[in-house]
Short mmCIF file of C-alpha atoms in Angstrom, two decimals:
data_model
loop_
_atom_site.label_atom_id
_atom_site.label_comp_id
_atom_site.label_asym_id
_atom_site.label_seq_id
_atom_site.Cartn_x
_atom_site.Cartn_y
_atom_site.Cartn_z
CA MET A 1 -236.22 21.64 -76.83
CA THR A 2 -238.35 23.17 -74.08
CA GLN A 3 -238.54 19.79 -72.43
CA ALA A 4 -234.78 19.32 -72.62
CA ARG A 5 -234.31 22.74 -71.05
CA GLY A 6 -236.88 21.92 -68.39
CA GLN A 7 -234.86 18.86 -67.35
CA GLN A 8 -231.69 20.89 -67.06
CA THR A 9 -230.96 22.15 -63.58
CA VAL A 10 -227.86 23.66 -62.11
CA THR A 11 -226.66 23.74 -58.53
CA TYR A 12 -225.44 27.08 -57.24
CA ALA A 13 -223.10 25.45 -54.77
CA ALA A 14 -222.10 27.31 -51.65
CA ALA A 15 -218.35 27.82 -51.42
CA ALA A 16 -216.76 24.41 -50.92
CA VAL A 17 -215.24 23.64 -47.53
CA VAL A 18 -211.55 23.15 -48.25
CA PRO A 19 -208.92 23.43 -45.50
CA PRO A 20 -206.17 25.97 -46.27
CA PRO A 21 -202.76 24.60 -47.37
CA PRO A 22 -200.11 24.94 -44.62
CA GLY A 23 -199.31 28.59 -43.86
CA TYR A 24 -202.22 29.97 -45.91
CA ARG A 25 -205.43 31.67 -44.79
CA ALA A 26 -208.73 31.92 -46.72
CA MET A 27 -209.07 35.07 -48.86
CA PRO A 28 -212.18 37.20 -48.39
CA LEU A 29 -213.81 36.94 -51.85
CA GLY A 30 -216.03 39.83 -52.95
CA ASP A 31 -216.46 38.43 -56.46
CA PRO A 32 -219.37 35.96 -56.71
CA PHE A 33 -217.60 33.96 -59.45
CA GLU A 34 -214.45 33.56 -57.33
CA ALA A 35 -216.59 32.43 -54.39
CA HIS A 36 -218.34 29.98 -56.73
CA VAL A 37 -215.11 28.30 -57.87
CA GLY A 38 -213.09 28.95 -54.66
CA PRO A 39 -212.04 29.08 -51.89
CA LEU A 40 -208.78 30.89 -52.65
CA PHE A 41 -206.02 31.32 -50.07
CA GLU A 42 -203.25 33.85 -49.33
CA LYS A 43 -200.16 34.18 -47.17
CA THR A 44 -197.23 36.57 -46.68
CA ASP A 45 -193.85 34.81 -46.77
CA ALA A 46 -190.77 35.59 -44.62
CA ASP A 47 -189.57 38.12 -47.24
CA GLY A 48 -192.89 39.97 -47.22
CA ALA A 49 -194.03 38.63 -50.62
CA LEU A 50 -197.75 37.94 -51.02
CA TRP A 51 -198.56 34.37 -52.16
CA TYR A 52 -201.91 33.00 -53.35
CA ALA A 53 -203.12 29.39 -53.63
CA PHE A 54 -206.07 27.12 -54.33
CA VAL A 55 -206.52 23.36 -54.11
CA LEU A 56 -207.68 21.69 -57.33
CA ASP A 57 -210.78 19.58 -56.69
CA GLU A 58 -213.26 17.54 -58.77
CA ARG A 59 -215.33 20.64 -59.63
CA HIS A 60 -212.37 22.08 -61.58
CA ALA A 61 -211.67 19.04 -63.80
CA ASN A 62 -212.18 18.87 -67.56
CA LEU A 63 -213.17 15.89 -69.73
CA ARG A 64 -209.61 14.49 -69.45
CA GLY A 65 -209.77 14.54 -65.64
CA VAL A 66 -207.16 17.30 -65.21
CA ALA A 67 -207.59 21.01 -64.43
CA HIS A 68 -209.80 22.92 -66.87
CA GLY A 69 -207.73 25.80 -68.25
CA GLY A 70 -210.59 28.07 -67.23
CA MET A 71 -210.02 27.44 -63.53
CA LEU A 72 -206.29 28.18 -63.82
CA MET A 73 -207.05 31.37 -65.78
CA THR A 74 -209.70 32.40 -63.25
CA PHE A 75 -207.23 31.96 -60.37
CA ALA A 76 -204.59 33.92 -62.35
CA ASP A 77 -207.08 36.71 -63.16
CA ALA A 78 -208.13 36.94 -59.51
CA VAL A 79 -204.61 37.19 -58.09
CA LEU A 80 -203.24 39.39 -60.90
CA GLY A 81 -206.19 41.70 -60.26
CA SER A 82 -205.16 41.90 -56.60
CA ALA A 83 -201.59 42.71 -57.67
CA ALA A 84 -202.78 45.42 -60.09
CA TRP A 85 -205.06 46.84 -57.43
CA THR A 86 -202.21 46.96 -54.91
CA ALA A 87 -199.92 48.64 -57.49
CA THR A 88 -202.48 51.39 -58.15
CA ALA A 89 -203.21 52.15 -54.49
CA ARG A 90 -206.60 50.43 -54.85
CA GLN A 91 -207.93 52.36 -57.85
CA PRO A 92 -210.59 50.41 -59.75
CA CYS A 93 -209.07 48.47 -62.70
CA VAL A 94 -210.46 46.26 -65.46
CA THR A 95 -208.67 43.50 -67.42
CA LEU A 96 -207.82 44.51 -70.98
CA SER A 97 -206.14 41.25 -71.96
CA GLN A 98 -204.61 38.12 -70.49
CA GLU A 99 -202.09 35.83 -72.10
CA SER A 100 -201.89 32.33 -70.59
CA ASN A 101 -199.42 29.54 -71.34
CA PHE A 102 -200.14 26.04 -70.07
CA LEU A 103 -196.98 24.08 -69.26
CA ARG A 104 -198.09 20.99 -67.30
CA ALA A 105 -201.35 19.26 -66.45
CA VAL A 106 -202.66 19.94 -62.91
CA ARG A 107 -204.36 17.06 -61.09
CA VAL A 108 -207.07 16.79 -58.44
CA GLY A 109 -205.50 17.36 -55.01
CA ASP A 110 -202.65 19.54 -56.33
CA VAL A 111 -202.03 22.82 -54.49
CA VAL A 112 -201.54 25.57 -57.09
CA GLU A 113 -199.70 28.65 -55.81
CA CYS A 114 -198.08 31.83 -57.10
CA ALA A 115 -196.61 35.18 -56.10
CA PRO A 116 -197.72 37.74 -58.73
CA ARG A 117 -195.17 40.33 -59.91
CA LEU A 118 -195.66 43.89 -61.10
CA VAL A 119 -193.99 44.24 -64.54
CA HIS A 120 -194.82 47.90 -65.17
CA LYS A 121 -197.19 50.59 -63.96
CA GLY A 122 -197.95 53.30 -66.50
CA SER A 123 -200.28 56.26 -66.00
CA ALA A 124 -203.31 54.33 -67.33
CA ILE A 125 -202.16 50.73 -67.87
CA VAL A 126 -200.65 48.22 -65.43
CA CYS A 127 -198.83 45.04 -66.52
CA VAL A 128 -198.62 42.13 -64.05
CA GLU A 129 -197.51 38.52 -64.37
CA ALA A 130 -197.46 35.28 -62.41
CA THR A 131 -196.03 31.79 -62.73
CA LEU A 132 -198.34 29.19 -61.20
CA LEU A 133 -196.50 26.42 -59.35
CA VAL A 134 -197.38 22.91 -58.15
CA ARG A 135 -194.78 21.48 -55.72
CA GLY A 136 -192.40 24.20 -56.91
CA GLU A 137 -192.73 23.30 -60.63
CA ALA A 138 -194.19 25.79 -63.12
CA VAL A 139 -197.59 24.64 -64.52
CA MET A 140 -198.76 27.87 -66.14
CA THR A 141 -197.67 31.45 -66.81
CA ALA A 142 -200.07 34.37 -67.08
CA ARG A 143 -199.49 38.01 -67.94
CA SER A 144 -202.23 40.60 -68.05
CA LEU A 145 -202.81 44.26 -68.81
CA TRP A 146 -205.15 46.26 -66.62
CA LYS A 147 -206.72 49.64 -67.36
CA ILE A 148 -207.06 52.04 -64.46
CA LEU A 149 -210.65 53.26 -64.75
CA GLY A 150 -210.88 57.01 -65.29
CA ALA A 151 -207.18 57.39 -66.18
CA PRO A 152 -206.58 58.90 -69.64
CA MET B 1 -231.24 23.78 -56.97
CA THR B 2 -232.45 26.43 -59.37
CA ASP B 3 -234.25 25.97 -62.67
CA ALA B 4 -231.70 26.94 -65.32
CA THR B 5 -234.45 28.16 -67.66
CA ASP B 6 -234.38 31.94 -67.86
CA HIS B 7 -237.82 32.88 -69.10
CA SER B 8 -236.72 36.42 -69.99
CA LEU B 9 -234.52 35.03 -72.78
CA PRO B 10 -235.69 33.14 -75.88
CA PRO B 11 -235.39 29.32 -75.86
CA ILE B 12 -232.02 27.79 -76.76
CA PRO B 13 -232.11 27.11 -80.53
CA GLU B 14 -232.45 23.59 -81.93
CA GLY B 15 -229.26 21.57 -82.25
CA PHE B 16 -227.53 22.82 -79.08
CA ARG B 17 -226.60 20.33 -76.32
CA VAL B 18 -225.45 20.95 -72.74
CA LEU B 19 -221.74 20.32 -72.15
CA TYR B 20 -221.16 17.80 -69.38
CA SER B 21 -217.71 18.11 -67.88
CA ASN B 22 -217.11 18.83 -64.21
CA PHE B 23 -216.06 22.45 -64.59
CA MET B 24 -218.59 23.30 -67.32
CA THR B 25 -221.41 21.78 -65.25
CA HIS B 26 -220.22 23.75 -62.21
CA ILE B 27 -220.17 27.12 -64.00
CA GLY B 28 -222.85 26.37 -66.63
CA PRO B 29 -225.09 25.28 -68.10
CA VAL B 30 -223.04 25.82 -71.27
CA TRP B 31 -224.77 24.93 -74.56
CA TYR B 32 -222.75 23.74 -77.53
CA ARG B 33 -223.24 22.90 -81.19
CA ALA B 34 -220.68 21.61 -83.69
CA ASP B 35 -220.97 23.45 -87.00
CA ALA B 36 -219.55 22.65 -90.42
CA ASP B 37 -216.86 25.31 -90.00
CA GLY B 38 -216.31 25.36 -86.22
CA CYS B 39 -218.37 25.40 -83.06
CA SER B 40 -220.97 27.61 -81.34
CA LEU B 41 -221.67 28.17 -77.64
CA ILE B 42 -224.57 29.75 -75.78
CA VAL B 43 -224.44 30.71 -72.10
CA ASP B 44 -226.95 32.87 -70.22
CA MET B 45 -225.26 35.11 -67.67
CA LYS B 46 -226.28 34.49 -64.05
CA PRO B 47 -225.47 36.23 -60.72
CA HIS B 48 -222.78 33.65 -59.82
CA HIS B 49 -220.80 34.63 -62.96
CA LEU B 50 -220.12 38.18 -61.74
CA ASN B 51 -217.14 40.03 -60.35
CA GLY B 52 -217.38 42.53 -57.49
CA GLY B 53 -218.09 45.32 -59.98
CA GLY B 54 -221.34 43.70 -61.13
CA THR B 55 -220.16 42.58 -64.58
CA VAL B 56 -219.21 39.07 -65.74
CA HIS B 57 -215.84 37.92 -64.28
CA GLY B 58 -212.91 37.70 -66.69
CA GLY B 59 -212.24 34.18 -65.43
CA MET B 60 -215.73 33.12 -66.50
CA LEU B 61 -215.23 34.62 -69.96
CA MET B 62 -211.78 33.00 -70.36
CA SER B 63 -213.22 29.66 -69.21
CA LEU B 64 -215.79 29.93 -72.00
CA ALA B 65 -213.09 30.94 -74.51
CA ASP B 66 -211.03 27.86 -73.59
CA THR B 67 -214.05 25.58 -73.92
CA LEU B 68 -215.17 27.23 -77.18
CA LEU B 69 -211.81 26.61 -78.88
CA GLY B 70 -211.41 23.19 -77.22
CA ARG B 71 -214.81 22.05 -78.52
CA THR B 72 -213.95 23.42 -81.96
CA ILE B 73 -210.96 21.04 -82.02
CA SER B 74 -213.03 18.16 -80.62
CA ALA B 75 -215.47 18.59 -83.49
CA VAL B 76 -212.57 17.84 -85.87
CA LEU B 77 -210.24 15.49 -83.93
CA GLY B 78 -212.61 13.89 -81.40
CA ASP B 79 -212.75 14.30 -77.61
CA GLY B 80 -209.60 14.40 -75.47
CA LYS B 81 -207.17 14.46 -78.40
CA ALA B 82 -205.64 17.91 -77.80
CA ALA B 83 -204.68 20.17 -74.87
CA THR B 84 -204.45 23.96 -74.52
CA VAL B 85 -200.89 25.24 -74.80
CA SER B 86 -201.60 28.95 -75.04
CA LEU B 87 -204.65 31.21 -74.90
CA ASN B 88 -204.85 34.96 -75.42
CA CYS B 89 -208.01 36.81 -74.48
CA ASP B 90 -208.85 40.47 -75.15
CA PHE B 91 -211.75 41.90 -73.17
CA LEU B 92 -213.61 44.20 -75.56
CA SER B 93 -216.72 45.03 -73.53
CA ALA B 94 -218.50 44.01 -70.33
CA ALA B 95 -221.30 41.42 -70.10
CA LYS B 96 -224.11 41.62 -67.55
CA VAL B 97 -226.60 39.35 -65.79
CA GLY B 98 -229.56 38.41 -67.98
CA GLU B 99 -227.55 38.73 -71.20
CA ARG B 100 -227.07 35.79 -73.54
CA LEU B 101 -223.47 35.22 -74.55
CA THR B 102 -222.89 33.48 -77.87
CA GLY B 103 -219.52 32.13 -78.99
CA ARG B 104 -218.06 31.18 -82.36
CA GLY B 105 -214.78 29.31 -82.74
CA ARG B 106 -212.82 28.29 -85.82
CA ILE B 107 -209.52 26.68 -86.77
CA THR B 108 -207.05 29.04 -88.45
CA ARG B 109 -204.34 26.43 -89.15
CA GLN B 110 -203.87 22.79 -88.33
CA THR B 111 -200.60 20.88 -88.47
CA ARG B 112 -199.76 17.33 -87.37
CA SER B 113 -198.72 18.48 -83.88
CA VAL B 114 -200.47 21.81 -83.19
CA VAL B 115 -203.74 23.57 -84.01
CA PHE B 116 -204.17 27.37 -84.15
CA LEU B 117 -207.64 28.71 -83.38
CA ALA B 118 -209.58 31.94 -83.06
CA GLY B 119 -212.96 32.84 -81.68
CA GLU B 120 -215.24 35.51 -80.26
CA LEU B 121 -217.82 35.84 -77.52
CA ALA B 122 -220.60 38.37 -78.11
CA VAL B 123 -223.91 39.62 -76.79
CA GLY B 124 -225.98 40.10 -79.95
CA GLU B 125 -223.79 42.20 -82.25
CA ARG B 126 -221.59 43.53 -79.43
CA LEU B 127 -218.21 41.76 -79.12
CA VAL B 128 -217.32 40.92 -75.52
CA LEU B 129 -214.13 38.87 -75.91
CA ALA B 130 -211.75 38.02 -78.77
CA THR B 131 -209.48 35.02 -78.36
CA THR B 132 -206.71 33.16 -80.14
CA GLY B 133 -205.19 29.92 -78.94
CA ILE B 134 -202.74 27.14 -79.68
CA TRP B 135 -203.54 23.50 -78.87
CA LYS B 136 -201.12 20.59 -78.89
CA VAL B 137 -202.30 17.38 -80.51
CA LEU B 138 -201.75 14.66 -77.89
CA GLY B 139 -199.84 11.48 -78.66
CA GLU B 140 -201.42 8.05 -78.02
CA ARG B 141 -199.78 7.88 -74.58
CA GLU B 142 -201.06 11.32 -73.44
CA ALA B 143 -204.58 11.16 -74.88
CA SER B 144 -207.33 9.81 -72.64
#
């Protein structure tokens, strides 16, 4: 067992160099895990809505060669967190729960994008949701509840 | 390259194997064992698993939940025979660097076309994440 562990090494890859999809700019990522799986991108559309995106690459694939659900959920968590944070005037929040529905397989090279939506802001809990799109078609929906830290 | 062995934690128990898929290798190493009644995971928390607040990122925990339940199905149906349709994750407590996360997954109900599952991630006795999920059994054409 010790020997097997000794043979096991892991590469802490620097953030991959991926050009932004058209119209997008790279997001500054303060979370080490997001930097590890990123880059992630953002843009503001003509109507003022904030959009987020990432490009699925080989690192994100599962055993079937399509997107691991974990990468889609990580992207959703990251951008829903940004939406919750914006809705609370940048008060610190933590995820209480996330519900994710997987509608279509996402393939290497696909650009995954979404514009998160605030569902409700209570005094202590914020509900946000997003539909992830590839070429305009829904591939996943995510809804999460966030607790505003310190709020009763 | 960094040696994945964390000498502050006990050795990985006998019977666990490293999961080799692109995403699990990228965020791992993730250790896995098929059990008679489900599946177990072990992952030691490292600095690259964190969020900006210094605890383990929800995306990392949900990635492990997805893999935990997915491997639980693979233990019964074989690899690549089912795909995640839905996953719910409740974050019960925070995990930190240097902690060993253990996971247990089990099937709650299996039909011809879908499988319902449940599982938990914990540090020792402390629950970190509770999850339930639904997987679709893939037809011959969809399965790899």
